[in-house]
Short mmCIF file of N, CA and C in Angstrom, two decimals:
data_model
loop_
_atom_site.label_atom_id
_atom_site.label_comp_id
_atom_site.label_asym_id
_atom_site.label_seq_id
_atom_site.Cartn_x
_atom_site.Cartn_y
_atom_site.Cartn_z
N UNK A 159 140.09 78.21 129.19
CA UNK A 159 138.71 78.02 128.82
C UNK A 159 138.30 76.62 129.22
N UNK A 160 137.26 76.72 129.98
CA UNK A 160 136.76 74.89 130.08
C UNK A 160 135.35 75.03 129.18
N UNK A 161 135.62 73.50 129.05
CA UNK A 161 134.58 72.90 127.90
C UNK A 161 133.37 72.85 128.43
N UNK A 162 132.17 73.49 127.33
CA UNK A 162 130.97 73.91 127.49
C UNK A 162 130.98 71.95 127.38
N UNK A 163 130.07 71.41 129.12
CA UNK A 163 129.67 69.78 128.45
C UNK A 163 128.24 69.95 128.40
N UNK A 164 127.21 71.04 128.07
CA UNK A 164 125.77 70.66 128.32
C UNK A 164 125.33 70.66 126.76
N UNK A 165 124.86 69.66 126.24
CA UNK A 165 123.85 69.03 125.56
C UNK A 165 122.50 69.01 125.20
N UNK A 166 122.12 69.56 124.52
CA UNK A 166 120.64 69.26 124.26
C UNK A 166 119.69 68.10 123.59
N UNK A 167 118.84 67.37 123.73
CA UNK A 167 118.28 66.82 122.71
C UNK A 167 117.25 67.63 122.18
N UNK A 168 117.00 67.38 120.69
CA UNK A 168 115.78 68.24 119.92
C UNK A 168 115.33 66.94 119.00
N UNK A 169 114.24 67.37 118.74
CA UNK A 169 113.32 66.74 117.58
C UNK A 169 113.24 67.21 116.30
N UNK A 170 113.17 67.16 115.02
CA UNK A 170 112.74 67.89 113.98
C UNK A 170 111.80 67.12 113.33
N UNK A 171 110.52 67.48 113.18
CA UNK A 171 109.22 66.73 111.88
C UNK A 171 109.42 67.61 110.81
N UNK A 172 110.17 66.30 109.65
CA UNK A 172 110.33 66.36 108.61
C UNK A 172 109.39 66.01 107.88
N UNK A 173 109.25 66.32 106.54
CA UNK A 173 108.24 65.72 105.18
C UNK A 173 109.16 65.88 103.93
N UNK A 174 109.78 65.14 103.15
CA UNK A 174 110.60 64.81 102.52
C UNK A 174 109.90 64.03 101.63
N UNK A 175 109.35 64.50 100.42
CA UNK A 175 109.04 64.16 99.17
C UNK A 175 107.13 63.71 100.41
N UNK A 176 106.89 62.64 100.00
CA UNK A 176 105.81 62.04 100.31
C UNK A 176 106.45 61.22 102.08
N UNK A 177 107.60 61.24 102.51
CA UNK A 177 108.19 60.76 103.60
C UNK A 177 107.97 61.45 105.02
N UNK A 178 107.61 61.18 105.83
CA UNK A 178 107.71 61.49 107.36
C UNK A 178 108.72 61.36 107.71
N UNK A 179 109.39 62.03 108.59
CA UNK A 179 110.80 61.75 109.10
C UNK A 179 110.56 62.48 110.88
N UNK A 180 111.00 62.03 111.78
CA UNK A 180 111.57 62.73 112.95
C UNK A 180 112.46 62.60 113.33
N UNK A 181 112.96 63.73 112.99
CA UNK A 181 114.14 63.58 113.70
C UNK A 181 114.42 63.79 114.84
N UNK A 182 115.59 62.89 115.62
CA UNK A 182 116.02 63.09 116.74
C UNK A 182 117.70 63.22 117.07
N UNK A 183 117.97 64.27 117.64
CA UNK A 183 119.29 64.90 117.29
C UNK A 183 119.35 65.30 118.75
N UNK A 184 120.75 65.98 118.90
CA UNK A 184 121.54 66.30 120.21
C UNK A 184 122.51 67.58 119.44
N UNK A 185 122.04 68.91 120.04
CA UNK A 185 122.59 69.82 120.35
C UNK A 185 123.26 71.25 121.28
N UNK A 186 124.35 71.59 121.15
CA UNK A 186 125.28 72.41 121.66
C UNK A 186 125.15 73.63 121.40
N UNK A 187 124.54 74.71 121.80
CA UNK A 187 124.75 76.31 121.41
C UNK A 187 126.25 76.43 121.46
N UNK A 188 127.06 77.51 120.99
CA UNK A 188 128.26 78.25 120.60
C UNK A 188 128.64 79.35 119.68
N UNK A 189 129.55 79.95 119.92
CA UNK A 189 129.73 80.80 118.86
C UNK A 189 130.46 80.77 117.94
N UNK A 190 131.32 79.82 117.73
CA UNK A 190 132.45 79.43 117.12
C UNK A 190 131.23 78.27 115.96
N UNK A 191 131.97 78.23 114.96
CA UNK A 191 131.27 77.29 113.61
C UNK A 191 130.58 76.25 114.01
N UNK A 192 129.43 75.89 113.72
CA UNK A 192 129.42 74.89 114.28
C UNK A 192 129.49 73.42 113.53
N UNK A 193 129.96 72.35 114.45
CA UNK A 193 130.29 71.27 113.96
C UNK A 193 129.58 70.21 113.93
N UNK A 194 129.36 69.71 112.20
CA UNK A 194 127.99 68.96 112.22
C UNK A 194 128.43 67.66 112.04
N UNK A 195 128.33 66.38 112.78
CA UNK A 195 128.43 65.49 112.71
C UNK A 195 127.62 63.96 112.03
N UNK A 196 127.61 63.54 110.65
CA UNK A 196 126.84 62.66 110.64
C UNK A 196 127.16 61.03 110.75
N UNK A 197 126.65 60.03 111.24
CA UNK A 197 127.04 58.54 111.71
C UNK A 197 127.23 58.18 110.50
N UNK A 198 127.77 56.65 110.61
CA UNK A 198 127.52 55.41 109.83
C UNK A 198 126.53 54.53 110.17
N UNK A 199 126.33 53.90 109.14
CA UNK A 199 125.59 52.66 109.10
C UNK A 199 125.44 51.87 110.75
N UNK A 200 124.55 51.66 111.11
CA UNK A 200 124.50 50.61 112.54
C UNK A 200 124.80 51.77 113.40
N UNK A 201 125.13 53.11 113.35
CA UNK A 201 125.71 53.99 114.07
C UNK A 201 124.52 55.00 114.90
N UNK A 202 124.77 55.91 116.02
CA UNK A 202 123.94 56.84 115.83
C UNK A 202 124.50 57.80 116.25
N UNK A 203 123.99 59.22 116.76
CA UNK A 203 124.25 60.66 116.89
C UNK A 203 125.34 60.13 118.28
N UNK A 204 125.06 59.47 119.33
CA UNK A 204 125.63 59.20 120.13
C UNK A 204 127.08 58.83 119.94
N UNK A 205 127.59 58.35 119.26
CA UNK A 205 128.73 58.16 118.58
C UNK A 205 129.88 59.42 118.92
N UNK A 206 129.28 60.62 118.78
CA UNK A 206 129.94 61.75 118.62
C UNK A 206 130.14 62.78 120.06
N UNK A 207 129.05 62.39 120.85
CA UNK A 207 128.54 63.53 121.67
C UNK A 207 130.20 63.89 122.76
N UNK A 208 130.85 63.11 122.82
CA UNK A 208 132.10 63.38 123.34
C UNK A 208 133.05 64.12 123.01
N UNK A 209 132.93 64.57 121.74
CA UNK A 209 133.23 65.81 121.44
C UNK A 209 132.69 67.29 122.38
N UNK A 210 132.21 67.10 122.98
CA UNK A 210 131.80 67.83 124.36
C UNK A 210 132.89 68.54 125.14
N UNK A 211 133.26 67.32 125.51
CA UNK A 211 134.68 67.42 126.39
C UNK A 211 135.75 67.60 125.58
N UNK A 212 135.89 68.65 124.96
CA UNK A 212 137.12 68.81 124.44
C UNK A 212 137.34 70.42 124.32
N UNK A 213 138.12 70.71 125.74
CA UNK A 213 137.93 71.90 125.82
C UNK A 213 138.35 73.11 124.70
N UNK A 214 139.23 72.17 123.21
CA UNK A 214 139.46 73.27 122.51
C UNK A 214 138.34 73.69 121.24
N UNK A 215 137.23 72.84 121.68
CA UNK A 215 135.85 73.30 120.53
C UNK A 215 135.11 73.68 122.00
N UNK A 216 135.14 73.74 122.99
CA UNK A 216 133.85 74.47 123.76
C UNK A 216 133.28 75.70 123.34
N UNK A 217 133.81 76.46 122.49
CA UNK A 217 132.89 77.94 121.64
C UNK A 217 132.29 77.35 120.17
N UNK A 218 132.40 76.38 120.03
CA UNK A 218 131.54 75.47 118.76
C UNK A 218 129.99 74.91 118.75
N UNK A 219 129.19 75.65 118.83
CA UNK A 219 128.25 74.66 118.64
C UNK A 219 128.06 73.30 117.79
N UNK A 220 127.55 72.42 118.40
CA UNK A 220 127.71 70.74 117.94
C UNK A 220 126.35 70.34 117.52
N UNK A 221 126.40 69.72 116.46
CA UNK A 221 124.74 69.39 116.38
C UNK A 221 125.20 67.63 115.89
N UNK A 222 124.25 66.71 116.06
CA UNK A 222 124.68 65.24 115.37
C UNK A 222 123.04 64.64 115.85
N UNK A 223 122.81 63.90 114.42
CA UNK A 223 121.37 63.50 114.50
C UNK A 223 121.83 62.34 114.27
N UNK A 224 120.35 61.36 114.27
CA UNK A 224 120.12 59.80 114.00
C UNK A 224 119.89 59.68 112.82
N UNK A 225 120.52 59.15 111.84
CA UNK A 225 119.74 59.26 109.97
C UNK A 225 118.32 58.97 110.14
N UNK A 226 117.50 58.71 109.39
CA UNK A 226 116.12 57.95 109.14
C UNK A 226 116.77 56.54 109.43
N UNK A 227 115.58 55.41 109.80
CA UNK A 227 115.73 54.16 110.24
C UNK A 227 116.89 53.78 111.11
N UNK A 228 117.64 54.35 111.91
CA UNK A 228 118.41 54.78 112.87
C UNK A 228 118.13 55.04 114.28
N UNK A 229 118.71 54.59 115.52
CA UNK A 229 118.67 55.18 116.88
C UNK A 229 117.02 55.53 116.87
N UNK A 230 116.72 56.76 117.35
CA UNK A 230 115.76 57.26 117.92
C UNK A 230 114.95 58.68 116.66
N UNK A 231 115.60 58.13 115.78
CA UNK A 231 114.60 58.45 114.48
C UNK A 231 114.03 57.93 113.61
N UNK A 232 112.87 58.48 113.46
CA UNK A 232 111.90 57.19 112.63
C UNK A 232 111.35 57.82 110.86
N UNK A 233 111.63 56.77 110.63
CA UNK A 233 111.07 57.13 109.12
C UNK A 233 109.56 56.35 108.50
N UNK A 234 108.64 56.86 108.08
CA UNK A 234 107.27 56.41 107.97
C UNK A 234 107.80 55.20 106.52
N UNK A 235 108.86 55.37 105.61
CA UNK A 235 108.75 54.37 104.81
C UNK A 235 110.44 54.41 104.17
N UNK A 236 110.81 52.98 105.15
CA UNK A 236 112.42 52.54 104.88
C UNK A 236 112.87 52.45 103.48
N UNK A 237 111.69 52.16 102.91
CA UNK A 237 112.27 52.07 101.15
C UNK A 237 112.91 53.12 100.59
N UNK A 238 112.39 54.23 101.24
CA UNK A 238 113.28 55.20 100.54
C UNK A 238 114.43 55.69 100.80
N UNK A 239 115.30 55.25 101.40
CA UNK A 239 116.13 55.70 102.67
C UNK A 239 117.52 55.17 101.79
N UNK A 240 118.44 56.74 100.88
CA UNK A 240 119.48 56.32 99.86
C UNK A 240 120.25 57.34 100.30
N UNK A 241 121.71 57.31 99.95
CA UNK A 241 122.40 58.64 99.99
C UNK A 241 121.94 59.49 99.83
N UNK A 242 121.22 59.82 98.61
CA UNK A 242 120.13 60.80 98.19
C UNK A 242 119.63 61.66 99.36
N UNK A 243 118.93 60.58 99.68
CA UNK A 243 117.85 60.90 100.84
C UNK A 243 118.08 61.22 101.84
N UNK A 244 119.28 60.74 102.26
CA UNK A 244 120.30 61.15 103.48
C UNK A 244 121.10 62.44 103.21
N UNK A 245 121.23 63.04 102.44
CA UNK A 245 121.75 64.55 101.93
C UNK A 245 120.47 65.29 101.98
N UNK A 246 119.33 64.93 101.66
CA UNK A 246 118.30 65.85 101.41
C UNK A 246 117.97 65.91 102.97
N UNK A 247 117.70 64.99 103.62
CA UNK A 247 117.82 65.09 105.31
C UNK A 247 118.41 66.11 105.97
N UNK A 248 119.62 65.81 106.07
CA UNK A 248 121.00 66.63 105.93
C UNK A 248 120.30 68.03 105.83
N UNK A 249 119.97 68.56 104.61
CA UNK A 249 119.91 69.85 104.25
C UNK A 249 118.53 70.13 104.75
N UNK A 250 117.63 69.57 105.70
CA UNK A 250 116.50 69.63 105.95
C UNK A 250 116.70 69.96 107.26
N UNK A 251 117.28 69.53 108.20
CA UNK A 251 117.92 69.36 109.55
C UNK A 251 118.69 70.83 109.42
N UNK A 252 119.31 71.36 108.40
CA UNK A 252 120.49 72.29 108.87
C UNK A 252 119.65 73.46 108.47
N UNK A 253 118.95 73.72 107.37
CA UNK A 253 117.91 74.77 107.48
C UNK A 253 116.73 74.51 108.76
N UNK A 254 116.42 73.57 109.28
CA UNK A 254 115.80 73.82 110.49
C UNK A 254 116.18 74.20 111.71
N UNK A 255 117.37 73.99 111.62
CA UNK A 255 118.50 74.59 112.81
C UNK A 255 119.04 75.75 112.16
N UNK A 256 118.47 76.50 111.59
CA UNK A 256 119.26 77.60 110.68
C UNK A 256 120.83 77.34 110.83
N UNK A 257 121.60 76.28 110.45
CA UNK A 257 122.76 76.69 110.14
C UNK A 257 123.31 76.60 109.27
N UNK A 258 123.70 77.34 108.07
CA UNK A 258 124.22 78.13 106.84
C UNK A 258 125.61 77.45 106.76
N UNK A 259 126.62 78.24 107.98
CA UNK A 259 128.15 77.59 107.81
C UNK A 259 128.18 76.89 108.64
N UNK A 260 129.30 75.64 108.59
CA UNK A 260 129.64 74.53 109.50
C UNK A 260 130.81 74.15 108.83
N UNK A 261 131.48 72.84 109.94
CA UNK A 261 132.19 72.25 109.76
C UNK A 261 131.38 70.35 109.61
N UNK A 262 131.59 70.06 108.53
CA UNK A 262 131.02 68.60 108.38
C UNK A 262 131.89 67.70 108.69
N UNK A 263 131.50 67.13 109.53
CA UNK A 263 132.11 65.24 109.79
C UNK A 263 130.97 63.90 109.49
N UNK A 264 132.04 63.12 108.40
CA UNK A 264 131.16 62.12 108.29
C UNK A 264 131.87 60.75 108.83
N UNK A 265 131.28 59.50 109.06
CA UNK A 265 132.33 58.55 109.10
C UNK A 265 130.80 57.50 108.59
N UNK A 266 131.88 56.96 107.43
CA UNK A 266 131.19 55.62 106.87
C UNK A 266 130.10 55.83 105.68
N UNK A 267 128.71 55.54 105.91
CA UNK A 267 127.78 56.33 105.30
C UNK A 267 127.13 58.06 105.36
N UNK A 268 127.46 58.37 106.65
CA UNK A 268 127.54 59.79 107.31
C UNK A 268 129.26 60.15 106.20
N UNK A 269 129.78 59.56 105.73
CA UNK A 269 131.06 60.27 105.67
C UNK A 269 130.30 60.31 103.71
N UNK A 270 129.97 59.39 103.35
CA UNK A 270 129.40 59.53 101.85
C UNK A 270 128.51 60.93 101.70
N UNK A 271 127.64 60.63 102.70
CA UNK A 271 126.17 61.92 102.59
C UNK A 271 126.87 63.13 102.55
N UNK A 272 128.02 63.17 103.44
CA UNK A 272 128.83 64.71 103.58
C UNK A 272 129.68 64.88 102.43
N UNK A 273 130.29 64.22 101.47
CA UNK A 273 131.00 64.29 100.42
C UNK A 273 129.85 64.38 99.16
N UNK A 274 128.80 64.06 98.84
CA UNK A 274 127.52 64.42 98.14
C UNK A 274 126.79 65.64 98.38
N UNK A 275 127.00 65.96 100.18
CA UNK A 275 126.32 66.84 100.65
C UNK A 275 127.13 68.21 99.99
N UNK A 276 127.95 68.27 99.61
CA UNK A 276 129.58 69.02 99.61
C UNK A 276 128.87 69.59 98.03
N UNK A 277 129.27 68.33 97.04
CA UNK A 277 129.01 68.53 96.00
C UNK A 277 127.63 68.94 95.58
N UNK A 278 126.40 68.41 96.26
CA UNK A 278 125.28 68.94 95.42
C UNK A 278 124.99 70.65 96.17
N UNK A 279 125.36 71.30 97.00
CA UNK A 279 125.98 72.28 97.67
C UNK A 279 126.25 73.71 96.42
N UNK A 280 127.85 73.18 95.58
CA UNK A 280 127.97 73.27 94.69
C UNK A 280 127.61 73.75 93.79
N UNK A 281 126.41 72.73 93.60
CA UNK A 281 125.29 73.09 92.04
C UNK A 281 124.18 74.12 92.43
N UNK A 282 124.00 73.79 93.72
CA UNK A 282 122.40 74.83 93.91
C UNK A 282 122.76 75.90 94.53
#
């Protein structure tokens, strides 16, 4: 099997409480789970996209966005911008990409949002 390397970029316009958000993300069609990647701090979606080349996820679709105040996503008001807010993102982004099951990767603050993301999951 060789590795699917084509890439997409997408946008998502978010509204999150009274917040604007756009997002800007990079995704992979597949049929295999797909694997959601979120950054750290100072970090962005780019971080990840090399997971591409790895011919033993090429049936995975890949998705990895920019948080709010991040890379090439913008948020209308930085004040609000908490783990919180970064999980509610999170779950805003993955129902807009309809995806239900995945595999989560976080590293740093992306690695907090996915361990919150996990647990408030959980409750609802």
């Amino acid at each position: 099997m060789s590795a699917v390397t084509k890439i997409e970029r997408f946008t998502v316009s978010l509204t999150i409480g009274e917040t604007r958000v756009e997002i800007a993300g990079l995704h992979r069609h597949g049929t295999g789970t797909p694997l959601v990647f979120l950054h750290g701090f100072g970090s962005t979606k780019e971080d990840y996209v090399d997971v591409i080349h790895q011919a033993r996820l090429a049936d995975h679709a890949v998705l990895a966005y920019d948080a709010p105040g991040c890379g090439a996503t913008t948020c209308s008001d930085l004040d609000v911008i908490s783990i919180p807010f970064l999980v509610s993102v999170a779950e805003h982004v993955l129902r807009a990409k309809e995806i239900e099951r995945f595999h989560l990767t976080g590293h740093s603050m992306g690695g907090l949002t996915a361990l919150l993301h996990r647990e408030h999951s959980k409750v609802t």
